[in-house]
Coordinates of C-alpha atoms in Angstrom, one line a residue:
X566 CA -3.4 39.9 31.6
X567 CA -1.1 36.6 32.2
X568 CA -1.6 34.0 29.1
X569 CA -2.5 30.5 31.4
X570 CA 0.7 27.9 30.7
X571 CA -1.0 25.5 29.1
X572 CA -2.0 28.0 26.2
X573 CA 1.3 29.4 25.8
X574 CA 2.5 25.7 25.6
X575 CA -0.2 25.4 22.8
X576 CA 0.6 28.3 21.0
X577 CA 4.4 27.2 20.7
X578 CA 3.6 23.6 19.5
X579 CA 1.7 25.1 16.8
X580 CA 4.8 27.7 16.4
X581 CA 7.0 24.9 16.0
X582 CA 4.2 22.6 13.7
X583 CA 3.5 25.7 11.2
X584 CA 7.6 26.5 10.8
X585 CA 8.8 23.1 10.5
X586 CA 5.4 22.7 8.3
X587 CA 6.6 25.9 5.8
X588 CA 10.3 24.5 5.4
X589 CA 9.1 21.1 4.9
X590 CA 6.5 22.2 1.8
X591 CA 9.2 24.4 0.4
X592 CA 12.0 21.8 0.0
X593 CA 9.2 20.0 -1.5
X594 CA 7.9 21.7 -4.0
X595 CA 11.8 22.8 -4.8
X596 CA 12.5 19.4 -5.2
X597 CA 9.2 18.5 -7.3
X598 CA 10.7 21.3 -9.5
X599 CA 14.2 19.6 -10.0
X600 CA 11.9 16.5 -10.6
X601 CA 13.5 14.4 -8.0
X602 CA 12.1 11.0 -6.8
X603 CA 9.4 11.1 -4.0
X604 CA 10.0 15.1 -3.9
X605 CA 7.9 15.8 -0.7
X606 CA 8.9 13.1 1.6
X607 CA 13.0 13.7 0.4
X608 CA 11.9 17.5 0.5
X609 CA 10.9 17.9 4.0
X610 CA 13.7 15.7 5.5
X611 CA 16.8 17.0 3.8
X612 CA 15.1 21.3 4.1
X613 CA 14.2 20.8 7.9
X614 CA 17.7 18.6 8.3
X615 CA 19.5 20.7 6.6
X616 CA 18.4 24.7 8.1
X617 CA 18.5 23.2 11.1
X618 CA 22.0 22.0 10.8
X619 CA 23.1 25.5 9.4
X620 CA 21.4 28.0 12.1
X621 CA 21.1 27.9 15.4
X622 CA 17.8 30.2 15.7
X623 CA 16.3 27.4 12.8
X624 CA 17.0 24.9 14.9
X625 CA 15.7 25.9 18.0
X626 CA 12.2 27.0 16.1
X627 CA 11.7 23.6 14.3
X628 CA 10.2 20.7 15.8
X629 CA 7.4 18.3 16.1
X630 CA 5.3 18.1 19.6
X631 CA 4.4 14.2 20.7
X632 CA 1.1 14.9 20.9
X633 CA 0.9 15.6 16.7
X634 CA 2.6 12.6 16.5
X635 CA -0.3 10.9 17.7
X636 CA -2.1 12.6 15.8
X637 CA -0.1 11.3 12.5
X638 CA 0.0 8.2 13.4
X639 CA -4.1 8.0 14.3
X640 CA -4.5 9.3 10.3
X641 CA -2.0 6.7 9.1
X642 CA -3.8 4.1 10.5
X643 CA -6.8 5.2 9.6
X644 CA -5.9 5.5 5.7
X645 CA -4.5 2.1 6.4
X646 CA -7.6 0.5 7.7
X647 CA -10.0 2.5 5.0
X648 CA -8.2 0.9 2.0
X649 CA -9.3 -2.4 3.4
X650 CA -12.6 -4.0 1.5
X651 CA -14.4 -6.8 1.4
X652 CA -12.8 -8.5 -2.0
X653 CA -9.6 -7.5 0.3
X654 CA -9.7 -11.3 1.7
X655 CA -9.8 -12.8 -1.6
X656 CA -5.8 -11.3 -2.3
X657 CA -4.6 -12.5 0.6
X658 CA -2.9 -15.5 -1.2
X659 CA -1.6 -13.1 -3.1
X660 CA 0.3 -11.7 -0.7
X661 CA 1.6 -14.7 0.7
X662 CA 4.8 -14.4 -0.9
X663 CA 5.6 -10.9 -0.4
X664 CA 4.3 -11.3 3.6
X665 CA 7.0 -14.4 3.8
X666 CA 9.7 -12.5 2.2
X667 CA 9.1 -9.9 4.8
X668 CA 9.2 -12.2 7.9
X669 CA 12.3 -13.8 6.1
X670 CA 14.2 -10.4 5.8
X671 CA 12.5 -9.1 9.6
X672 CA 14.3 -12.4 11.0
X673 CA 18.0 -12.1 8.8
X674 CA 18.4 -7.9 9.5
X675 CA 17.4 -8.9 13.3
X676 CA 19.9 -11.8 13.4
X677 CA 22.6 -9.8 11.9
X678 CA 22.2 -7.0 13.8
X679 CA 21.8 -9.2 16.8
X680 CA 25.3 -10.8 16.4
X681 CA 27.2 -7.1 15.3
X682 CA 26.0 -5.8 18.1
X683 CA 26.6 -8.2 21.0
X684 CA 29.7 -9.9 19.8
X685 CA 31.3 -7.2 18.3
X686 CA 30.1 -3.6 19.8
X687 CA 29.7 -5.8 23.2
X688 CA 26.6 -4.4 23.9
X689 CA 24.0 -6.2 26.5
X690 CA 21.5 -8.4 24.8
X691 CA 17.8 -6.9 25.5
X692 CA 19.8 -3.6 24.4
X693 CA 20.9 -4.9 21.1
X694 CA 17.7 -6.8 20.1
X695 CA 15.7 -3.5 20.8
X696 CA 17.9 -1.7 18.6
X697 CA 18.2 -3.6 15.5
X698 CA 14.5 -5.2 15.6
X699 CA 13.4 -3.4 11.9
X700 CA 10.0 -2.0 12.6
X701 CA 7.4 -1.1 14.9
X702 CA 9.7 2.3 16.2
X703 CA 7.3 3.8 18.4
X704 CA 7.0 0.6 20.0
X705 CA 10.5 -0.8 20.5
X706 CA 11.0 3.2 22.1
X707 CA 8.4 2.5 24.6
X708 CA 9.4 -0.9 25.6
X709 CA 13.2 -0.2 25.6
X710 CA 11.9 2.9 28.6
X711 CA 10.7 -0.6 30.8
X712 CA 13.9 -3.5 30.0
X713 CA 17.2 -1.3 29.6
X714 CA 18.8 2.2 31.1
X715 CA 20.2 3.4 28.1
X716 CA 16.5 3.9 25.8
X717 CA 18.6 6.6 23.9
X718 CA 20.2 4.6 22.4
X719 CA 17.4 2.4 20.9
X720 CA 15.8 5.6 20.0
X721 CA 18.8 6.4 17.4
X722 CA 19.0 3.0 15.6
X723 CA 15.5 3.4 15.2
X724 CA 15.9 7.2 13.4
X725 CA 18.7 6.5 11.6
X726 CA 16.9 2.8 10.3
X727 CA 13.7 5.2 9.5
X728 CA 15.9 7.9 7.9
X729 CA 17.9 5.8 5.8
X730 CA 15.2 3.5 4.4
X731 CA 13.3 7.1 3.5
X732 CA 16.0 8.3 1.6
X733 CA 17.5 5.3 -0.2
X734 CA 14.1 3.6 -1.4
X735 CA 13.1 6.6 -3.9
X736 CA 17.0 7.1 -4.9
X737 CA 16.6 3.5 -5.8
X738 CA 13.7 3.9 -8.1
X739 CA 15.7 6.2 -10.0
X740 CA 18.7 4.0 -9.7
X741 CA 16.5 0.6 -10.7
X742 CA 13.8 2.0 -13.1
X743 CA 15.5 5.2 -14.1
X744 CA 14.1 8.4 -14.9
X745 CA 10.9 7.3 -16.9
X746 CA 9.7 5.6 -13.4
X747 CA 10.5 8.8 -11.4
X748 CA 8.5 10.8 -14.1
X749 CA 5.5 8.5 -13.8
X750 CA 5.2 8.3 -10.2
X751 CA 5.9 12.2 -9.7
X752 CA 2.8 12.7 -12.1
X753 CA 0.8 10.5 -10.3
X754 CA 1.2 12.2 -7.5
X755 CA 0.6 15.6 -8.9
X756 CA -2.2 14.2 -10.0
X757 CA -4.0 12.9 -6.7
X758 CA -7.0 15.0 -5.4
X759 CA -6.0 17.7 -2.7
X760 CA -7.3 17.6 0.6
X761 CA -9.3 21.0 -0.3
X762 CA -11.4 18.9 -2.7
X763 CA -12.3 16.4 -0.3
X764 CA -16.2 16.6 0.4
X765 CA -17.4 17.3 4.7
X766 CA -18.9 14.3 4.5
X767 CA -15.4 12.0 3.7
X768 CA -13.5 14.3 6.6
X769 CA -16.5 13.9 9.0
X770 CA -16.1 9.9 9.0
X771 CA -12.4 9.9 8.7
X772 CA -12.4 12.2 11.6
X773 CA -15.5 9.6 13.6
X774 CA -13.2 6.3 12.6
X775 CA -10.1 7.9 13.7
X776 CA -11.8 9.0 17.4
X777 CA -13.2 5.6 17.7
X778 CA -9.5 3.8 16.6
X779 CA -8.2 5.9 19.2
X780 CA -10.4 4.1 21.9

């Protein structure tokens, strides 16, 4: 009996999910053991970067299928949006600093990247202001497909910006706050509820919002 394509395209996207998955949880909780700073996120990108660096056969059974992407970013946005409440609007002048430090530092990295790139690495203008814009990487991929040839290379700034900003923010917690801060926020997150202990009622409307964000 011959398996239809489209199932045996399933079946290896969830092949690759559950593997990459396994090594992810495993650095993880080996790094939660060591007591590192934010264990699981440093985890999964340094055990899936690393085994699939060392072997071939790792490499080629590893990887994450665009259409889980969109799943992960739907549940982002979604956690995103819940946290939002109505006494939300009241500490918005609150934030006012912090959101014009942001636009501040958006508009120097872009700037300086801007003027490395062009006058120095010579590259063409829409190229280097898609490359070194600091945010928003799904986006800058898919407009870089429509205003330059060479989307590539956008697509590397942006992994090595994300990867580098992963790894460097909690080695700076340790580095700034030391090891008391690292201790504190590693039991905090021990200490958050596990998705197993979340009621059908909460997954039922995260998984109602999330269908109707998607529209």
């Amino acid at each position: 009996m011959l398996v239809p394509a489209n199932l045996l395209t399933v079946l290896q996207d969830l092949k690759l999910i559950l593997i990459t998955f396994l090594i992810a949880i495993c650095a993880g909780v080996f790094l939660m053991w060591l007591s590192a700073p934010a264990p699981y996120l440093l985890g999964s990108l340094a055990g899936v970067w690393l085994l699939g660096a060392a072997n071939k056969t790792v490499r080629r059974s590893i990887g994450i299928p665009r259409w889980f992407q969109v799943c992960v970013i739907l549940g982002l946005g979604t956690l995103i949006g819940g946290s939002f409440r109505p006494d939300s609007l009241a500490q918005i002048m609150n934030w006012a600093p912090s959101i014009f430090a942001m636009f501040v530092a958006t508009f120097l990295a872009t700037a300086t990247g801007l003027i490395f790139l062009t006058r120095f690495r010579k590259y063409e203008f829409r190229l280097a202001l898609l490359s070194c814009i600091p945010g928003g990487q799904a986006e800058m991929i898919l407009i870089s497909r429509d205003f330059v040839e060479r989307d590539y290379v956008v697509s590397l700034f942006h992994l090595v910006r994300v990867t580098m900003v992963f790894c460097l923010v909690p080695l700076s917690l340790l580095l700034v706050q030391g090891e008391t801060a690292v201790e504190a926020s590693n039991a905090n997150l021990a200490s958050m509820p596990s998705l197993f202990f979340v009621s059908t009622a909460t997954l039922f409307s995260f998984f109602i919002v999330s269908m109707l964000g998607l529209l």
